[in-house]
mmCIF file of C-alpha atoms and ligand atoms in Angstrom:
data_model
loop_
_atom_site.group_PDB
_atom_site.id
_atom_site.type_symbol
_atom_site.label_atom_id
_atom_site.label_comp_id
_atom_site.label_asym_id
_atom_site.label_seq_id
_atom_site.Cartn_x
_atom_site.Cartn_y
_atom_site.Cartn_z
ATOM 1 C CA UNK A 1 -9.265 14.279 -15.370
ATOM 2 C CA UNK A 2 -6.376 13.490 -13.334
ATOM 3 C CA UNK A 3 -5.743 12.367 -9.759
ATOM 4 C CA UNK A 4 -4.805 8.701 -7.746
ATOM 5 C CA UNK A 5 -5.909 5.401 -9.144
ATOM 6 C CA UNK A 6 -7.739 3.746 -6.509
ATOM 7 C CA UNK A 7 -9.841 1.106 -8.708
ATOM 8 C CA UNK A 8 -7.950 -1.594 -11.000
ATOM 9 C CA UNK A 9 -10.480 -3.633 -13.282
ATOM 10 C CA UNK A 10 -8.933 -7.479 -14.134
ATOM 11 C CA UNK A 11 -11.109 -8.848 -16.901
ATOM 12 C CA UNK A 12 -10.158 -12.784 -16.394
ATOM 13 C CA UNK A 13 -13.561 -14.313 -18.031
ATOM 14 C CA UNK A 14 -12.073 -15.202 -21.298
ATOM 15 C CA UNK A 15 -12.411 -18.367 -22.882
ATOM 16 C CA UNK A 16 -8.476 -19.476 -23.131
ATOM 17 C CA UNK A 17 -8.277 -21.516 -25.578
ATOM 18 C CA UNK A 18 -5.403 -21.349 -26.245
ATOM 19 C CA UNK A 19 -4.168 -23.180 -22.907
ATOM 20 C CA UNK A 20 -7.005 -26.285 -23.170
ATOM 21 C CA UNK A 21 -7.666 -27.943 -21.239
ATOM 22 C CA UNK A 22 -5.320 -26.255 -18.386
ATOM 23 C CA UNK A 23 -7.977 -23.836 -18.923
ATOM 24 C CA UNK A 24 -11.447 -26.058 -19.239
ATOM 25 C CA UNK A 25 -12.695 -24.921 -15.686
ATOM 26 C CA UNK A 26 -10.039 -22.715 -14.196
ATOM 27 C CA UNK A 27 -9.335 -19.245 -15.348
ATOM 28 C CA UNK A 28 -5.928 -18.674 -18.168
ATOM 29 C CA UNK A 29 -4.971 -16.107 -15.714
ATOM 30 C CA UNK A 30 -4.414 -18.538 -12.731
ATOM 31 C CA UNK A 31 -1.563 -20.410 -14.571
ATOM 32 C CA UNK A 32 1.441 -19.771 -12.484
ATOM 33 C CA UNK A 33 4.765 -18.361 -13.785
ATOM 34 C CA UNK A 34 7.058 -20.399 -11.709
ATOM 35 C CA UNK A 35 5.062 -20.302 -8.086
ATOM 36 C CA UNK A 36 2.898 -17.631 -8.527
ATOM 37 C CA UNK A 37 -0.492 -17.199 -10.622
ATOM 38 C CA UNK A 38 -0.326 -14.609 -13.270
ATOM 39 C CA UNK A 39 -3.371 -12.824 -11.806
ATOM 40 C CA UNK A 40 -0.934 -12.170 -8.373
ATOM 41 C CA UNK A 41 1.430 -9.926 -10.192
ATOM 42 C CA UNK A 42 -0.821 -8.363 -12.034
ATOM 43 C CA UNK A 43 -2.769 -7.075 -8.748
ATOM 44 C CA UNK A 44 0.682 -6.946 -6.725
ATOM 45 C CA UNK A 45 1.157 -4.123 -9.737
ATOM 46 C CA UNK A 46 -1.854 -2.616 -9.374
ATOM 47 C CA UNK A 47 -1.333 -2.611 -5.723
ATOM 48 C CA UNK A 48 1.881 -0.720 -5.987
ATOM 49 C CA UNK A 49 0.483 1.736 -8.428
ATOM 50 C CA UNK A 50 -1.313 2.740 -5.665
ATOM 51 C CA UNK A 51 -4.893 1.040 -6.462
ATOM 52 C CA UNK A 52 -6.405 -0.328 -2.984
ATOM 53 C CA UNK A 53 -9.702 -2.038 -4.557
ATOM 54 C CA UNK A 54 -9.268 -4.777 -7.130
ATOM 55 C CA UNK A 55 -12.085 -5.333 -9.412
ATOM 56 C CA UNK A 56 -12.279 -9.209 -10.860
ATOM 57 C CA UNK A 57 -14.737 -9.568 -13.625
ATOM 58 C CA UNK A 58 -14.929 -13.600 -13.861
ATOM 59 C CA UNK A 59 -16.481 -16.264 -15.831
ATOM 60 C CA UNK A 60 -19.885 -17.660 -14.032
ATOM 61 C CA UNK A 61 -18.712 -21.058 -16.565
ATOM 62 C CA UNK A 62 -15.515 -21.783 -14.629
ATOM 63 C CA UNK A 63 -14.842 -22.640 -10.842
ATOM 64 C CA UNK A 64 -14.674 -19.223 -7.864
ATOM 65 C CA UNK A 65 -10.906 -20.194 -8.358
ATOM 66 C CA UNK A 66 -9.568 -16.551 -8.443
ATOM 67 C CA UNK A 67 -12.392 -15.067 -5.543
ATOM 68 C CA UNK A 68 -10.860 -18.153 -3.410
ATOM 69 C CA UNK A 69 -7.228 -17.066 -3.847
ATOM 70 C CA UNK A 70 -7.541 -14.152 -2.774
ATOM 71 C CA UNK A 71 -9.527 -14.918 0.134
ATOM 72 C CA UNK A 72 -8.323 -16.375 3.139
ATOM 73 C CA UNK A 73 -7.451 -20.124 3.648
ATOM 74 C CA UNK A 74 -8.033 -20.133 7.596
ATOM 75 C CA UNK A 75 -7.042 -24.477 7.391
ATOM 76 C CA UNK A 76 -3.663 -23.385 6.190
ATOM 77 C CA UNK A 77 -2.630 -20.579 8.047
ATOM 78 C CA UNK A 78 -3.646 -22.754 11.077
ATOM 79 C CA UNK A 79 -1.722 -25.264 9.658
ATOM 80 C CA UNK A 80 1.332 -23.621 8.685
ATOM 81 C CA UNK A 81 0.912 -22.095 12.219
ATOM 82 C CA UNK A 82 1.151 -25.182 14.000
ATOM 83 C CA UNK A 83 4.225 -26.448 12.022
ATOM 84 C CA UNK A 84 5.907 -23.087 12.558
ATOM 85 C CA UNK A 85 6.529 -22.479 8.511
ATOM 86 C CA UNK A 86 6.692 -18.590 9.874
ATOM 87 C CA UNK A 87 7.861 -17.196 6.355
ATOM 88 C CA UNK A 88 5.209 -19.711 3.887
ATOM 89 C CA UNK A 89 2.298 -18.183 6.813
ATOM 90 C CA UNK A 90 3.460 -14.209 6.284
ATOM 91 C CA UNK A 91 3.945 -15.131 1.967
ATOM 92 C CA UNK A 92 0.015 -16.447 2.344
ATOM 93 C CA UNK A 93 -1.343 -14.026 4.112
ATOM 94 C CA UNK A 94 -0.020 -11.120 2.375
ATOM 95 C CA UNK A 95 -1.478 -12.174 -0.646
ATOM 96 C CA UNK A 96 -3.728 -9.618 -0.250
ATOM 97 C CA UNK A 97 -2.431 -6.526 1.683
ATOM 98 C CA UNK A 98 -4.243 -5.017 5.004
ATOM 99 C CA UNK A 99 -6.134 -1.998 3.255
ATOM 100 C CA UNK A 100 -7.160 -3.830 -0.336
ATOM 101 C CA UNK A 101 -10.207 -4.822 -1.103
ATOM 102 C CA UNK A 102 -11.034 -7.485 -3.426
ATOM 103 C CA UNK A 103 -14.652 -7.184 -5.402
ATOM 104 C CA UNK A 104 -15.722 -9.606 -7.572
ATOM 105 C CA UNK A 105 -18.279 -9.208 -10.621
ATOM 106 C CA UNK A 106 -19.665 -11.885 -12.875
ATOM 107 C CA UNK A 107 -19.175 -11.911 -17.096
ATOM 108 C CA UNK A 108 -22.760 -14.097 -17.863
ATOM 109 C CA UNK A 109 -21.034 -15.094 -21.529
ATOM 110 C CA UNK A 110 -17.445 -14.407 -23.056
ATOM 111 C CA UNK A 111 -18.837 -11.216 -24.949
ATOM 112 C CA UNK A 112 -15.120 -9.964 -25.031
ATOM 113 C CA UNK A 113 -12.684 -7.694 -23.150
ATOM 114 C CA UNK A 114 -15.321 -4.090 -23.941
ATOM 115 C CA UNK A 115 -17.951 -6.139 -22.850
ATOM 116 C CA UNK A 116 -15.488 -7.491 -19.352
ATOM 117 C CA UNK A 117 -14.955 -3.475 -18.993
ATOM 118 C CA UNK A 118 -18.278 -2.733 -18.883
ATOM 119 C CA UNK A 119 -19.615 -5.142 -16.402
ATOM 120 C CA UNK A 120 -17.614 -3.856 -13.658
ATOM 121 C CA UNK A 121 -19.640 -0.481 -14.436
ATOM 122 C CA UNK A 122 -21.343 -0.545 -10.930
ATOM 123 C CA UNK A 123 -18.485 -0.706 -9.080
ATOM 124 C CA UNK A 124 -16.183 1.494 -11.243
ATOM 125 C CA UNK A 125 -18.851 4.447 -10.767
ATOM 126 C CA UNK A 126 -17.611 7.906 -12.065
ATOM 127 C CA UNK A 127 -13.742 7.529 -11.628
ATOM 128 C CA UNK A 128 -11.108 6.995 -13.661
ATOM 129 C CA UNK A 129 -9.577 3.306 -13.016
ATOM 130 C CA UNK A 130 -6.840 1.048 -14.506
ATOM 131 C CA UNK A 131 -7.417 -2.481 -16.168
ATOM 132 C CA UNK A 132 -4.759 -5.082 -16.282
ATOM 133 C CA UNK A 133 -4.765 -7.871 -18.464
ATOM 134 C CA UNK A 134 -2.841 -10.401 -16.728
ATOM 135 C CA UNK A 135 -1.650 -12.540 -18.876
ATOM 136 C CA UNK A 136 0.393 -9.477 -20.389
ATOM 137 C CA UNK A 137 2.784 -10.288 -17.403
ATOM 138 C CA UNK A 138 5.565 -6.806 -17.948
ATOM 139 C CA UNK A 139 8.240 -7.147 -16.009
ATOM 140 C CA UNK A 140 8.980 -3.363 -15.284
ATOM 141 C CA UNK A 141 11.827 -3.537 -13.586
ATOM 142 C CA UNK A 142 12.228 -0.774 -10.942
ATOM 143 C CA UNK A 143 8.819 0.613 -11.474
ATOM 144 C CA UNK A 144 6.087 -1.226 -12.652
ATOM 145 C CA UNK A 145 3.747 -0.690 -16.073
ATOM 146 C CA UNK A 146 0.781 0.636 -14.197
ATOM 147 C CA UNK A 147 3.160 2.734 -11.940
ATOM 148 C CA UNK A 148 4.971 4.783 -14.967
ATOM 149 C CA UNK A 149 1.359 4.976 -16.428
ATOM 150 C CA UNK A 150 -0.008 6.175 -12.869
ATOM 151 C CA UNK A 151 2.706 9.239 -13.024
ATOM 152 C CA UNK A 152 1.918 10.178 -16.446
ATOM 153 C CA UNK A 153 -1.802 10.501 -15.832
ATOM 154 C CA UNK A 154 -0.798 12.585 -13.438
ATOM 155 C CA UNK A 155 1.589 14.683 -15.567
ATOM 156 C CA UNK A 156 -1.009 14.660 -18.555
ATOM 157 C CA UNK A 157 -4.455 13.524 -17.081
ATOM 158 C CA UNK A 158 -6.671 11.741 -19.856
ATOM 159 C CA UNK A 159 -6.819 8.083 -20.590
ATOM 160 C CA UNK A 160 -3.625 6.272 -21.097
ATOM 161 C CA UNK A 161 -2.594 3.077 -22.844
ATOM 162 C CA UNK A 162 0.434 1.379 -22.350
ATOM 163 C CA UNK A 163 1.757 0.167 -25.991
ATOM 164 C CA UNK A 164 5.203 -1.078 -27.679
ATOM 165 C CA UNK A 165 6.956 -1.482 -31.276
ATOM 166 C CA UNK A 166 6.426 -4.382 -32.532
ATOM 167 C CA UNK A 167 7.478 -6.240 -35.823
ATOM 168 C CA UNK A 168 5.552 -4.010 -38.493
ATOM 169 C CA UNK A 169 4.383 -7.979 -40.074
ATOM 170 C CA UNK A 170 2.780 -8.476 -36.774
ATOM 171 C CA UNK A 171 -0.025 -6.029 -36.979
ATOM 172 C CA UNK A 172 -2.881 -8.156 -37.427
ATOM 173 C CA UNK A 173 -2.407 -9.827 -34.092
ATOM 174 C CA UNK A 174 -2.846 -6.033 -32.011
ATOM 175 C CA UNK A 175 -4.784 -3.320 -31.621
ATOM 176 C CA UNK A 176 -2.527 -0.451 -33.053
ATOM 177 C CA UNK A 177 -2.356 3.312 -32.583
ATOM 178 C CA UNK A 178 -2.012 6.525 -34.684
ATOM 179 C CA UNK A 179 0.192 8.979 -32.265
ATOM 180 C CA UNK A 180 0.844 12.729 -32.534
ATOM 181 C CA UNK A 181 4.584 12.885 -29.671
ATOM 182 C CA UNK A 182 4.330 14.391 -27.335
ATOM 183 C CA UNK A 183 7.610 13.608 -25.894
ATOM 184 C CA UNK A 184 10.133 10.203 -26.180
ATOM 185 C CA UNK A 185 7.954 7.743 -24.568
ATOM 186 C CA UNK A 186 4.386 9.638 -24.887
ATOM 187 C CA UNK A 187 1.856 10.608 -27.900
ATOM 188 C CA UNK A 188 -1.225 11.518 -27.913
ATOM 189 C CA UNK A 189 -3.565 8.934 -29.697
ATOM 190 C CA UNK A 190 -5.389 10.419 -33.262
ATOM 191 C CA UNK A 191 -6.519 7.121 -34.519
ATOM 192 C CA UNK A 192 -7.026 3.696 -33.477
ATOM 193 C CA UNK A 193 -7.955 0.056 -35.337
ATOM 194 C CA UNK A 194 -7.995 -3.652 -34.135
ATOM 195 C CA UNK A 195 -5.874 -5.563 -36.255
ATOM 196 C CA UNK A 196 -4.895 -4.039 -39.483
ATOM 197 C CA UNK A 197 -2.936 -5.714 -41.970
ATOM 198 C CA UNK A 198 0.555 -4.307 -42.179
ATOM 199 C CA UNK A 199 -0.312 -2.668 -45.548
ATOM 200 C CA UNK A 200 -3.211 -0.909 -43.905
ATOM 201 C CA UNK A 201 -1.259 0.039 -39.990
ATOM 202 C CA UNK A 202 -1.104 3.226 -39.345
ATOM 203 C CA UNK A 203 2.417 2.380 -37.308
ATOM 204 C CA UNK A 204 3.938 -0.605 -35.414
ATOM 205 C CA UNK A 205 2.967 1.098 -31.786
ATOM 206 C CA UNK A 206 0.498 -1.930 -30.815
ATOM 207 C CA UNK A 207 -1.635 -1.850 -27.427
ATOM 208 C CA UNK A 208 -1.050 -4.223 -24.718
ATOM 209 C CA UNK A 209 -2.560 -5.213 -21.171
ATOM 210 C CA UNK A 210 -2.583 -1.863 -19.726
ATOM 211 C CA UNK A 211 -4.786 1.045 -19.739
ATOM 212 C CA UNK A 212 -5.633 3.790 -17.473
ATOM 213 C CA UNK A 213 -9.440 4.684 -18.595
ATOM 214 C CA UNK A 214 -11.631 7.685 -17.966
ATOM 215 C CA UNK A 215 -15.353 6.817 -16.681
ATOM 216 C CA UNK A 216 -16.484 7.671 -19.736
ATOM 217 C CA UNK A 217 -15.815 4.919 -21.492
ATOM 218 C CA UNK A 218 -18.426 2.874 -19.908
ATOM 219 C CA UNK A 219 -21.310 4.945 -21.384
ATOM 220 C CA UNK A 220 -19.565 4.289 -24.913
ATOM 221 C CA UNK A 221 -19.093 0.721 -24.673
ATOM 222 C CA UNK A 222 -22.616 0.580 -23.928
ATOM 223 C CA UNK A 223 -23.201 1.894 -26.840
ATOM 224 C CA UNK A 224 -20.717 0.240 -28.936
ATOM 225 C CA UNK A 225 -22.342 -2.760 -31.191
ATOM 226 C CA UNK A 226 -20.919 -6.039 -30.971
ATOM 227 C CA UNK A 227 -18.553 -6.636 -33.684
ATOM 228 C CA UNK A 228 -16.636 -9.848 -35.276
ATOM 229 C CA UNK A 229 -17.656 -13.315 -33.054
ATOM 230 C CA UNK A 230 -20.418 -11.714 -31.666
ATOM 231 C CA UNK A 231 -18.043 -9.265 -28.794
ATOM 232 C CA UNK A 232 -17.972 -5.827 -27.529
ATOM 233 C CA UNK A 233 -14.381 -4.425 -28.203
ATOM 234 C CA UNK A 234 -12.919 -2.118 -25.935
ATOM 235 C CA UNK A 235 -10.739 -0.967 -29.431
ATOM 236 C CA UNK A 236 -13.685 0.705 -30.837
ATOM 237 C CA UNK A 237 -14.805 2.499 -27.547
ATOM 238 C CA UNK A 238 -11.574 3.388 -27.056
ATOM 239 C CA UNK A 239 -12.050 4.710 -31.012
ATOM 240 C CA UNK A 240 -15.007 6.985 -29.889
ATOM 241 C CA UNK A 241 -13.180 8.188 -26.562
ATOM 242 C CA UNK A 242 -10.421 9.624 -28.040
ATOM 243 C CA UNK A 243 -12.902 12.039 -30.583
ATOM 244 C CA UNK A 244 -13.961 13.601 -27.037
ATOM 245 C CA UNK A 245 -11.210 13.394 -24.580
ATOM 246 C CA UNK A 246 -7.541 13.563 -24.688
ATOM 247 C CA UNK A 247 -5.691 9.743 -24.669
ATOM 248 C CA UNK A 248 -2.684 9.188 -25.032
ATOM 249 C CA UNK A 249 -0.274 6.065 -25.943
ATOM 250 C CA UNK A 250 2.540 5.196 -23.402
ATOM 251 C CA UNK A 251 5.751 3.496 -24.673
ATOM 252 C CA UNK A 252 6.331 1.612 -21.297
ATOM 253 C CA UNK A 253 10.024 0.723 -19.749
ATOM 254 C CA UNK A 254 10.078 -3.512 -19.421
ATOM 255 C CA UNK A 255 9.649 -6.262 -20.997
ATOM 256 C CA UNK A 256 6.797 -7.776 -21.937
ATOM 257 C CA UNK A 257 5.512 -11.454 -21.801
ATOM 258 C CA UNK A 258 2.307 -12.266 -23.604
ATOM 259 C CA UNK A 259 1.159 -15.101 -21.781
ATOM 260 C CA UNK A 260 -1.646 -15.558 -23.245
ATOM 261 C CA UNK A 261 0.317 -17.380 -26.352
ATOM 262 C CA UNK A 262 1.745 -21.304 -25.345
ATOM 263 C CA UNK A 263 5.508 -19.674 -26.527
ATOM 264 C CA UNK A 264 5.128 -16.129 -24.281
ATOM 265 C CA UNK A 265 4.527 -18.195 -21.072
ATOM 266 C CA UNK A 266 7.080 -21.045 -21.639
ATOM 267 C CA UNK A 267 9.367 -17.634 -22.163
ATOM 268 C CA UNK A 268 8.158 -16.116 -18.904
ATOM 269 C CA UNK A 269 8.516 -19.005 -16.635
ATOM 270 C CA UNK A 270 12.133 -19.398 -18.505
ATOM 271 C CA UNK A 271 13.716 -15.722 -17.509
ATOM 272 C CA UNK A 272 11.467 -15.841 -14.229
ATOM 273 C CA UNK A 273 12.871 -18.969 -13.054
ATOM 274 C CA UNK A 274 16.360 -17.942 -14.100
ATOM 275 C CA UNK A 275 16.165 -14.362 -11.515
ATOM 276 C CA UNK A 276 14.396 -16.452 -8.783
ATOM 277 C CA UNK A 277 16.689 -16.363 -6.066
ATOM 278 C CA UNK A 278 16.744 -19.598 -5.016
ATOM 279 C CA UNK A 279 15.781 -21.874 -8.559
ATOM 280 C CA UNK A 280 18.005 -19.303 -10.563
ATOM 281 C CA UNK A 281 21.723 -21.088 -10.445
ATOM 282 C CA UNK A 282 20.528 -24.773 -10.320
ATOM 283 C CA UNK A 283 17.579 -23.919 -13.336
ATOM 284 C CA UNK A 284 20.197 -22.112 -15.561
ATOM 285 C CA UNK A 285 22.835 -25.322 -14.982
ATOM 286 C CA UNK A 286 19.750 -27.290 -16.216
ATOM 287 C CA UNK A 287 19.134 -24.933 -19.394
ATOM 288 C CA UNK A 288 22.427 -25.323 -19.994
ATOM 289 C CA UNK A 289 22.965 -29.083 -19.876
ATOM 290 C CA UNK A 290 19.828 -29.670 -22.363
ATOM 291 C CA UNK A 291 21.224 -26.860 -24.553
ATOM 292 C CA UNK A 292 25.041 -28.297 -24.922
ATOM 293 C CA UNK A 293 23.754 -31.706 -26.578
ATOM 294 C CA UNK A 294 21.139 -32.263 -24.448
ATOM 295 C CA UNK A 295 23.257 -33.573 -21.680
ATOM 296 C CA UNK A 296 21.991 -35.438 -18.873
ATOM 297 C CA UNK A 297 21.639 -33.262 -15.549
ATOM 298 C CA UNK A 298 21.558 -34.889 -12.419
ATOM 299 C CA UNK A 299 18.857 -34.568 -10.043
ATOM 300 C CA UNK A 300 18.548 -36.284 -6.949
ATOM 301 C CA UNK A 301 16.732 -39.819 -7.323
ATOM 302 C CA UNK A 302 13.825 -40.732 -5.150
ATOM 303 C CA UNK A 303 13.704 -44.316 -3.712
ATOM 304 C CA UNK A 304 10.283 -45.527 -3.689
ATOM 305 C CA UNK A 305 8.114 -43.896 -0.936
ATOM 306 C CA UNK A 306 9.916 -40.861 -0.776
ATOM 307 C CA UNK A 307 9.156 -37.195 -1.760
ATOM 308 C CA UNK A 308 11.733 -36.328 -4.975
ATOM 309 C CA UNK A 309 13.986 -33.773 -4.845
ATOM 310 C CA UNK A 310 15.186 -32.316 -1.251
ATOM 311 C CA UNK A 311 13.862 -30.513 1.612
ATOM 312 C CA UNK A 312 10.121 -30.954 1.372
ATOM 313 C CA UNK A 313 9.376 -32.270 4.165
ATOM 314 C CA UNK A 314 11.912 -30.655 6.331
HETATM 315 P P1 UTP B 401 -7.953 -12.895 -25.008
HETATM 316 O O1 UTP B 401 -8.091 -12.096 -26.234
HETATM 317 O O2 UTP B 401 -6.588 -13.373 -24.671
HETATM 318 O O3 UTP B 401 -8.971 -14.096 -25.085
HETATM 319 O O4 UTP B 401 -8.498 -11.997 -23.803
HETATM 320 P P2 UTP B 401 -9.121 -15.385 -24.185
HETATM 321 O O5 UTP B 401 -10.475 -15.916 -24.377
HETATM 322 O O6 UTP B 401 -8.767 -15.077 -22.751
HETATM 323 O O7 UTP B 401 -8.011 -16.410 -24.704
HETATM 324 P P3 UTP B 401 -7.946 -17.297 -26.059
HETATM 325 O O8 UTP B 401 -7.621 -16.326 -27.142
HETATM 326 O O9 UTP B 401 -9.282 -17.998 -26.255
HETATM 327 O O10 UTP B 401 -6.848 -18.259 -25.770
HETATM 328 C C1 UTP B 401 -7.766 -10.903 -23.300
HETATM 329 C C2 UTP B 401 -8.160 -10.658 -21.856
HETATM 330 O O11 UTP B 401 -9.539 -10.331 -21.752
HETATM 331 C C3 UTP B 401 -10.213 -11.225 -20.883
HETATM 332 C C4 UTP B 401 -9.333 -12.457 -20.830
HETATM 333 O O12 UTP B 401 -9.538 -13.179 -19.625
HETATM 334 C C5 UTP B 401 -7.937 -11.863 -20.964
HETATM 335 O O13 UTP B 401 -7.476 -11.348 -19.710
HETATM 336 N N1 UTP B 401 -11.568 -11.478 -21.463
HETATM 337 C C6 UTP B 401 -11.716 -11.716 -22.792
HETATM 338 C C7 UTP B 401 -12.668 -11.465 -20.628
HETATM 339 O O14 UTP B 401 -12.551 -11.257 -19.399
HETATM 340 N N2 UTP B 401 -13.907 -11.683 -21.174
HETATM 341 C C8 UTP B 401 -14.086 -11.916 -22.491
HETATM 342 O O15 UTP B 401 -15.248 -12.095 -22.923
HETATM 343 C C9 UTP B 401 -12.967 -11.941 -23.322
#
C-alpha cells in the first residue's frame, strides 16, 4: 500500500476544555496563532503534502465556524475590492487553493479521536489518507510533517505515525510506541499503549498529530469497543492494525507545539510572532522590555476616538 495522499482527515469535534470558554461554541482548533487559525496550517500542510480534498469531521454542538472559513466571504472580497486592499483580497481568497476541495462530516457526540476517524469513513472510501490534528501545530521547517511522512510512505508503504522523544516521566500524557529501526529516523511499530506509566513504557517515542493510515483501519475501529470515558481510541485500532499490516513510527524533523495545552499555545504564538516578518523586531523589543525588570515599552497612545496603534485605517 503505497502511492499519493490525496485525502487528509481533520478531526476538530473535540470538546476543548482545556481552552473554556474560548472554546464553549467555537472549535479549539480555530484559535489563531498570531493571525492565523490553527486549523489553516494544518490544511496549508496537508495541502503541500500533496492532499487536494480536506476532510473536516466537526462538532454538530458548536457553530459551522470552520465550514465558513473555508468557504468564501463574497461581502469581503467585494469589499476589500472596492478599497483596493489587493494583497488582504489574494491572502483571503487563497485560503483555500483552486483545485482543493473542502468536505465536511458531522461527529453527533465527542466519542473521541477513533470514533472522529471513523466518521469520515464514507468519504475516505478504500484509500489510504492522512489525519492532522491541528492543534499539534509542527513547525517543519523546510518540509513539512505530513510532507517527510508523505515520502516515507512512499519509500516504505504501510501506515505511518509521526512520533518524538519525550521526557521518559511524561508517558502517561501520550500514546507511546514499541519500534524495531529501521533506519535513524524510522522503525517499524511492534507494540503500542495509550498512556503507560513510565514504569510500564515500552520507550519515550510518544505519538503526536500525524498519521498516514491505511483504509483498513476503519473496519477495525468499527470494531474497536469504547474504552475509558465512554470513546473509541484510534490507539487501540491502531493496536490491531499493526498485527496485520506493516506501520511504522516516524521521528519527524521540527518542532512541535502542542496547542492543545494553555502553555504549548502561549509558546507557539511566542516563537511565531517572533519569525513574523513584520511583528518579529517590534514583538521581541517587547519580550525583552517585560523580561529585563519588566520595563515599560512604549506603544503609541490612542486619543479618544481613534483606532490604537498605527496604520489601520490607512
Ligand atoms: P483532545 O484529546 O485534545 O481532546 O483531542 P479535546 O476534547 O479536543 O480537548 P480537551 O482535552 O477537552 O481540552 C485531540 C484531537 O481530536 C479531536 C480534537 O478536536 C483534537 O483535534 N477530537 C477529539 C474529535 O474530533 N472528536 C472527539 O470526540 C475527540
Amino acid at each position: 500500500m503505497s502511492g499519493r495522499i490525496r485525502k487528509a482527515v481533520f478531526p476538530v469535534a473535540g470538546l476543548g476544555t482545556r481552552f473554556l470558554p474560548a472554546t464553549k461554541n467555537t472549535p479549539k482548533e480555530m484559535l489563531p496563532i498570531v493571525d492565523k487559525p490553527l486549523v489553516q496550517y494544518a490544511a496549508e500542510e496537508a495541502i503541500a503534502a500533496g492532499c487536494d480534498e480536506l476532510i473536516f469531521v466537526t462538532s454538530s454542538s458548536k457553530r459551522a465556524i470552520i465550514a465558513d472559513h473555508f468557504d468564501k466571504n463574497y461581502e469581503l472580497e467585494a469589499e476589500l475590492e472596492r478599497r483596493g486592499k489587493t494583497g488582504l483580497l489574494a491572502m483571503v481568497r487563497g485560503v483555500v487553493p483552486e483545485g482543493v476541495a473542502c468536505v465536511y462530516v458531522r461527529q453527533p457526540e465527542a466519542l473521541g479521536l477513533g470514533h472522529a476517524v471513523l466518521c469520515a469513513a464514507p468519504v475516505v472510501e478504500g484509500d489510504p489518507f492522512a489525519v492532522l490534528l491541528a492543534d499539534d501545530l509542527i513547525d517543519g521547517g523546510a518540509r513539512s510533517c505530513l510532507e517527510q511522512m508523505v515520502a516515507v510512505h512512499e519509500r516504505h508503504g504501510g501506515s505511518v505515525i509521526a512520533v518524538e522523544e519525550v521526557d521518559p516521566a511524561d508517558t502517561e500524557k501520550y500514546g507511546i510506541v514499541q519500534v524495531e529501526a529501521v533506519d535513524e529516523r524510522i522503525g517499524r511499530i511492534r507494540g503500542i499503549v495509550e498512556k503507560p506509566r513510565p514504569d510500564e513504557a515500552p520507550s519515550n517515542l510518544a505519538v503526536v498529530g500525524r498519521y498516514i493510515l491505511s483504509p483498513r483501519i476503519m473496519q477495525l475501529l468499527r470494531e474497536t469497543p469504547r474504552g475509558a470515558g465512554g470513546e473509541i481510541q484510534l490507539t487501540d485500532a491502531i493496536a490491531r492494525l499493526l498485527e496485520e499490516e506493516p506501520v511504522y513510527a516516524y521521528r519527524f524533523e521540527g518542532r512541535r507545539y502542542d496547542c492543545g495545552s494553555k502553555l504549548g499555545y502561549l509558546e507557539a504564538n511566542v516563537d511565531f510572532a517572533l519569525k513574523h516578518p513584520q511583528l518579529g523586531e517590534p514583538f521581541r523589543a517587547l519580550l525583552r522590555a517585560r523580561c529585563e525588570g519588566g520595563g515599560e515599552v512604549r506603544t503609541p497612545v490612542a486619543a479618544p476616538g481613534m483606532a490604537a496603534g498605527s496604520g489601520r485605517r490607512g
